[in-house]
mmCIF file of C-alpha atoms in Angstrom:
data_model
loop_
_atom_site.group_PDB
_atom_site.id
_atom_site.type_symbol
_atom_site.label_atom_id
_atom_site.label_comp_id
_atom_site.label_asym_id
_atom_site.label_seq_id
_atom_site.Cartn_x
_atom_site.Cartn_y
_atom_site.Cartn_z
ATOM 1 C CA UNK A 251 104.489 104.187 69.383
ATOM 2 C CA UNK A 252 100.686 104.344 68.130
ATOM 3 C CA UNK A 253 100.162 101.281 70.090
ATOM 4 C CA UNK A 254 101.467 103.095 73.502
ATOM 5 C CA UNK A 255 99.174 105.991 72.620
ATOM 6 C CA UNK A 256 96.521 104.287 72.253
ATOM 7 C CA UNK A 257 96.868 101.680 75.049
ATOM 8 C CA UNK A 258 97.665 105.144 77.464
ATOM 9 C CA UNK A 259 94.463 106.812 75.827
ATOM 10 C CA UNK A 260 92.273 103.367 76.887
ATOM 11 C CA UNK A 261 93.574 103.445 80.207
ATOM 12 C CA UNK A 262 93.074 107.232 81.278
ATOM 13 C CA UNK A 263 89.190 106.813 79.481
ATOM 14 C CA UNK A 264 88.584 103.454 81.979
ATOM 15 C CA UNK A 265 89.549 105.090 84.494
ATOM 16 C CA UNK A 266 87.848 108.336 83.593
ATOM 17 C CA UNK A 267 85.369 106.610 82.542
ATOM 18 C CA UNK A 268 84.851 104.887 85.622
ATOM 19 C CA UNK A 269 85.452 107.682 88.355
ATOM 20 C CA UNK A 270 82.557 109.668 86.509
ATOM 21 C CA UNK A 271 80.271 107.312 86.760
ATOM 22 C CA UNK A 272 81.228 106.821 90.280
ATOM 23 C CA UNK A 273 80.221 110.974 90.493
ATOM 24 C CA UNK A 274 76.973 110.353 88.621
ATOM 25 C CA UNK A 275 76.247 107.306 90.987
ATOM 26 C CA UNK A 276 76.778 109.407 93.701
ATOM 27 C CA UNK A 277 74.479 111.788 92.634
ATOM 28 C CA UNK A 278 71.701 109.353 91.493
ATOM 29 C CA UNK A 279 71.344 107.248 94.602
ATOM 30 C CA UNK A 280 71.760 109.297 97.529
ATOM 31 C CA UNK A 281 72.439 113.198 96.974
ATOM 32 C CA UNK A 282 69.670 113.700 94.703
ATOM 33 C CA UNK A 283 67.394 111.838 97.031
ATOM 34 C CA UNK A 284 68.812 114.293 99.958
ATOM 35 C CA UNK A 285 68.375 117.569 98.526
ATOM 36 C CA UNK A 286 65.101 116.074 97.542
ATOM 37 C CA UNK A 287 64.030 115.936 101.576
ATOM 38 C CA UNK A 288 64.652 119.898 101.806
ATOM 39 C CA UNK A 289 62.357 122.554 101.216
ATOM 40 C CA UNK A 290 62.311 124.250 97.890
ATOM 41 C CA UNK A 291 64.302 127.394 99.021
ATOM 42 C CA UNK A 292 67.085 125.064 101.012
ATOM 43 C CA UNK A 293 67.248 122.284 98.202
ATOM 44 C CA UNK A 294 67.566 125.004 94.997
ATOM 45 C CA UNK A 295 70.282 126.978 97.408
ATOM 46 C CA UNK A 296 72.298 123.786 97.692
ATOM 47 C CA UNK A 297 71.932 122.026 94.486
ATOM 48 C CA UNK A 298 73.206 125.848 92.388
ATOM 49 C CA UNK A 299 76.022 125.909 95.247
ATOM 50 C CA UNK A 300 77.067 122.057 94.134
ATOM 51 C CA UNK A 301 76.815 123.369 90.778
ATOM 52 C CA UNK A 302 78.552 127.037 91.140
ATOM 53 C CA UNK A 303 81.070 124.537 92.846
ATOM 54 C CA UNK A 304 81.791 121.521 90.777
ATOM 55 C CA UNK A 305 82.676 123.992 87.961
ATOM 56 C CA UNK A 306 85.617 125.539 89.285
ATOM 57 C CA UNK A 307 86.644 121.861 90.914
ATOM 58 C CA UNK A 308 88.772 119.169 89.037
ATOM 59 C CA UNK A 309 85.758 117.536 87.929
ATOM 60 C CA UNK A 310 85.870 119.787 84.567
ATOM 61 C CA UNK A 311 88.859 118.770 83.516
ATOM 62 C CA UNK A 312 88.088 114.768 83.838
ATOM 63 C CA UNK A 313 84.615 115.947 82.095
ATOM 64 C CA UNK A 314 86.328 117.365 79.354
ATOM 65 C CA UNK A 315 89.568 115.023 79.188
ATOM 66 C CA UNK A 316 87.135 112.103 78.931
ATOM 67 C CA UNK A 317 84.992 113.277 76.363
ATOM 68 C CA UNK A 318 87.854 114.338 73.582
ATOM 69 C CA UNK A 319 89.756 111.085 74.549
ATOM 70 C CA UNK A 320 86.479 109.064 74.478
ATOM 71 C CA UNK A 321 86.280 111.005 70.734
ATOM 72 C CA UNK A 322 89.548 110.514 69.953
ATOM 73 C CA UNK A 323 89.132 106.918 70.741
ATOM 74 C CA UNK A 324 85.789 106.344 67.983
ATOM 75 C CA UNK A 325 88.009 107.712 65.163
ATOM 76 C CA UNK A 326 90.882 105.168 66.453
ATOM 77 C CA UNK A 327 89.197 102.606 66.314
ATOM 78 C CA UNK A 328 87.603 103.197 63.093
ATOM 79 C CA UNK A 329 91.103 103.016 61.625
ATOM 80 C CA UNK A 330 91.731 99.915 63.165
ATOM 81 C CA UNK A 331 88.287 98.296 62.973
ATOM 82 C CA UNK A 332 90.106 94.769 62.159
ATOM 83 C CA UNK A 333 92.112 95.059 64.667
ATOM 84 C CA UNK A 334 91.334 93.084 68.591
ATOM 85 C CA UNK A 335 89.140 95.340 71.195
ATOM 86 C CA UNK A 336 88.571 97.912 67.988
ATOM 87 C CA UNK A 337 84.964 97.294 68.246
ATOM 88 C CA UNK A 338 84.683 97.720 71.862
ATOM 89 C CA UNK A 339 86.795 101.099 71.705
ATOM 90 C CA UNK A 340 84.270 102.466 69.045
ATOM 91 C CA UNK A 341 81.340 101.288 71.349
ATOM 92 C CA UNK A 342 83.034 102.654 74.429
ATOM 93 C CA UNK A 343 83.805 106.299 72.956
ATOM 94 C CA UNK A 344 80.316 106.496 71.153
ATOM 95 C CA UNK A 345 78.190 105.582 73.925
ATOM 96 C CA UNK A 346 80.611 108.008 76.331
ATOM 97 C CA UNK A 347 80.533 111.016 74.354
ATOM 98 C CA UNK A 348 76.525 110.652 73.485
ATOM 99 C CA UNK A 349 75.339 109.237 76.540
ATOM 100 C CA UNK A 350 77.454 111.321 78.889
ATOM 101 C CA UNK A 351 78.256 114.431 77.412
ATOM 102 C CA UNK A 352 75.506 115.165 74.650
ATOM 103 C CA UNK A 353 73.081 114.068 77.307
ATOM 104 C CA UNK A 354 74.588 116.796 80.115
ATOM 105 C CA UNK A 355 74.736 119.575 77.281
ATOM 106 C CA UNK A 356 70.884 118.738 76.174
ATOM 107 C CA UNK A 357 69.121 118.244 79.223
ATOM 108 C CA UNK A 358 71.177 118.701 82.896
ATOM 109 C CA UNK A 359 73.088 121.777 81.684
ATOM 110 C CA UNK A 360 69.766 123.208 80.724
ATOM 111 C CA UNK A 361 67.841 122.221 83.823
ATOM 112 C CA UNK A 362 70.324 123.522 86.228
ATOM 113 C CA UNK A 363 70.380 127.139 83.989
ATOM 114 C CA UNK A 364 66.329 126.942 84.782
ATOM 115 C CA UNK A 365 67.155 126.182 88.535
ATOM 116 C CA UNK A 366 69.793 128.811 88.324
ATOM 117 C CA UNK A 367 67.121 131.188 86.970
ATOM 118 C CA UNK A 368 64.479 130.997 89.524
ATOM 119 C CA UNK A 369 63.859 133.085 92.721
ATOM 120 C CA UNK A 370 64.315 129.781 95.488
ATOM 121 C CA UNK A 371 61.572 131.803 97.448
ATOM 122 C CA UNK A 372 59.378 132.263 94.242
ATOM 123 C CA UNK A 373 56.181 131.309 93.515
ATOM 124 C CA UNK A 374 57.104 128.885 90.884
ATOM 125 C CA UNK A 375 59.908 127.744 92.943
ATOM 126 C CA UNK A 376 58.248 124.750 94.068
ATOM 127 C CA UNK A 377 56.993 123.220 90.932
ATOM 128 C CA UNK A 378 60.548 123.784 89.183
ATOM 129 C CA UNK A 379 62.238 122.364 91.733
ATOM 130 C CA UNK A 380 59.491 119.361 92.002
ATOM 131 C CA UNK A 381 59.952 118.390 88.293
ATOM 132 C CA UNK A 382 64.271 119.249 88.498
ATOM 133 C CA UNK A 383 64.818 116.178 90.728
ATOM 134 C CA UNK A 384 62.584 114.274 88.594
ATOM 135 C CA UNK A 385 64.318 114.896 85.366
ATOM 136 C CA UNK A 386 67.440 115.880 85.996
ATOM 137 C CA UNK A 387 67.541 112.437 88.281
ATOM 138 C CA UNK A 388 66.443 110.771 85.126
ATOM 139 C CA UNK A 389 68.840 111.813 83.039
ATOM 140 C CA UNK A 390 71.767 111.425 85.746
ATOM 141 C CA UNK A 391 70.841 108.012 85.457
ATOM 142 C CA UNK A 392 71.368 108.049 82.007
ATOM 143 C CA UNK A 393 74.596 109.765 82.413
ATOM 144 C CA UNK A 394 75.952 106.723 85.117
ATOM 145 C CA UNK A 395 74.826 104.011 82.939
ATOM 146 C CA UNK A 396 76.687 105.560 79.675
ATOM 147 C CA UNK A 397 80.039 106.350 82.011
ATOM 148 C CA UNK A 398 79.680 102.827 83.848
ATOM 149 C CA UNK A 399 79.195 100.467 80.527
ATOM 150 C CA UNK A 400 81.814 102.671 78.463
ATOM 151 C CA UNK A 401 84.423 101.971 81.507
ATOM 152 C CA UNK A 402 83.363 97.775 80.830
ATOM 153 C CA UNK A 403 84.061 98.646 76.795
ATOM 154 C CA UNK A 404 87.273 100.423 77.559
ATOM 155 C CA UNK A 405 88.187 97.850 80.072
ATOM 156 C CA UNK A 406 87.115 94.795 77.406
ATOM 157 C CA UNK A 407 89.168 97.224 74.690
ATOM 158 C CA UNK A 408 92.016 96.635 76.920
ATOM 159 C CA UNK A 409 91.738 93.067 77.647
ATOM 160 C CA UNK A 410 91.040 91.896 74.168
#
């Protein structure tokens, strides 16, 4: 029965895995670079509507689902750490839950708060908004490369 659980808890965290990174990919390669083509006042007004948005949307659950069975999955595979595909699990859930999550909570969440907090129309709109799709890019690229190489470990985790 431990076995199904934890085979069930690989699967749902490849494929979370995966369709966030798909969402972060998304965002690093051509929305980002959209909003970035606006003005100041139309590309802050979109970006906090996309945000206002994807909070009430189903992406929180998978955001949150992910991340405690990504957790869940480290302490697993501790227990098992002899065991086939208990290194990649470990691997998989560590590099999820710190370079996915703890990287939104540090730096996006806190960027879009600042973008949230300025007057689109102000006179500092333009230089927050300049260096928000610089960093907040950078870091969503962080964020696609953790989801995308954690969906591989899960995937390897599954295989092995």
């Amino acid at each position: 029965m431990r076995q199904v659980f934890a085979t069930g808890l690989l699967w749902f965290s490849a494929i979370g895995c995966g369709l966030m990174a798909g969402i972060y990919f998304a965002f690093s390669t051509f929305i980002m670079t959209a909003l970035s083509r606006l003005d100041q006042a139309e590309g802050i007004a979109a970006m906090n509507a996309i945000i206002v948005d994807i909070v009430r949307s189903l992406f929180m659950p998978l955001f949150l689902g992910t991340t405690v069975a990504g957790a869940a999955l480290v302490v697993m595979g501790a227990l098992r750490v002899s065991e086939p595909g208990a290194v990649s699990t470990i691997a998989g859930g560590g590099l999820y839950v710190i370079g996915m999550f703890v990287v939104t909570m540090v730096f996006n969440v806190p960027l879009n708060n600042t973008l949230a907090a300025v007057g689109p129309s102000a006179s500092e709109a333009a230089s927050v908004w300049a260096a928000y799709l610089k960093d907040w890019t950078f870091w969503n690229h962080v964020r696609t490369v953790a989801s995308a190489v954690a969906c591989a470990l899960f995937v390897a985790a599954l295989a092995s």
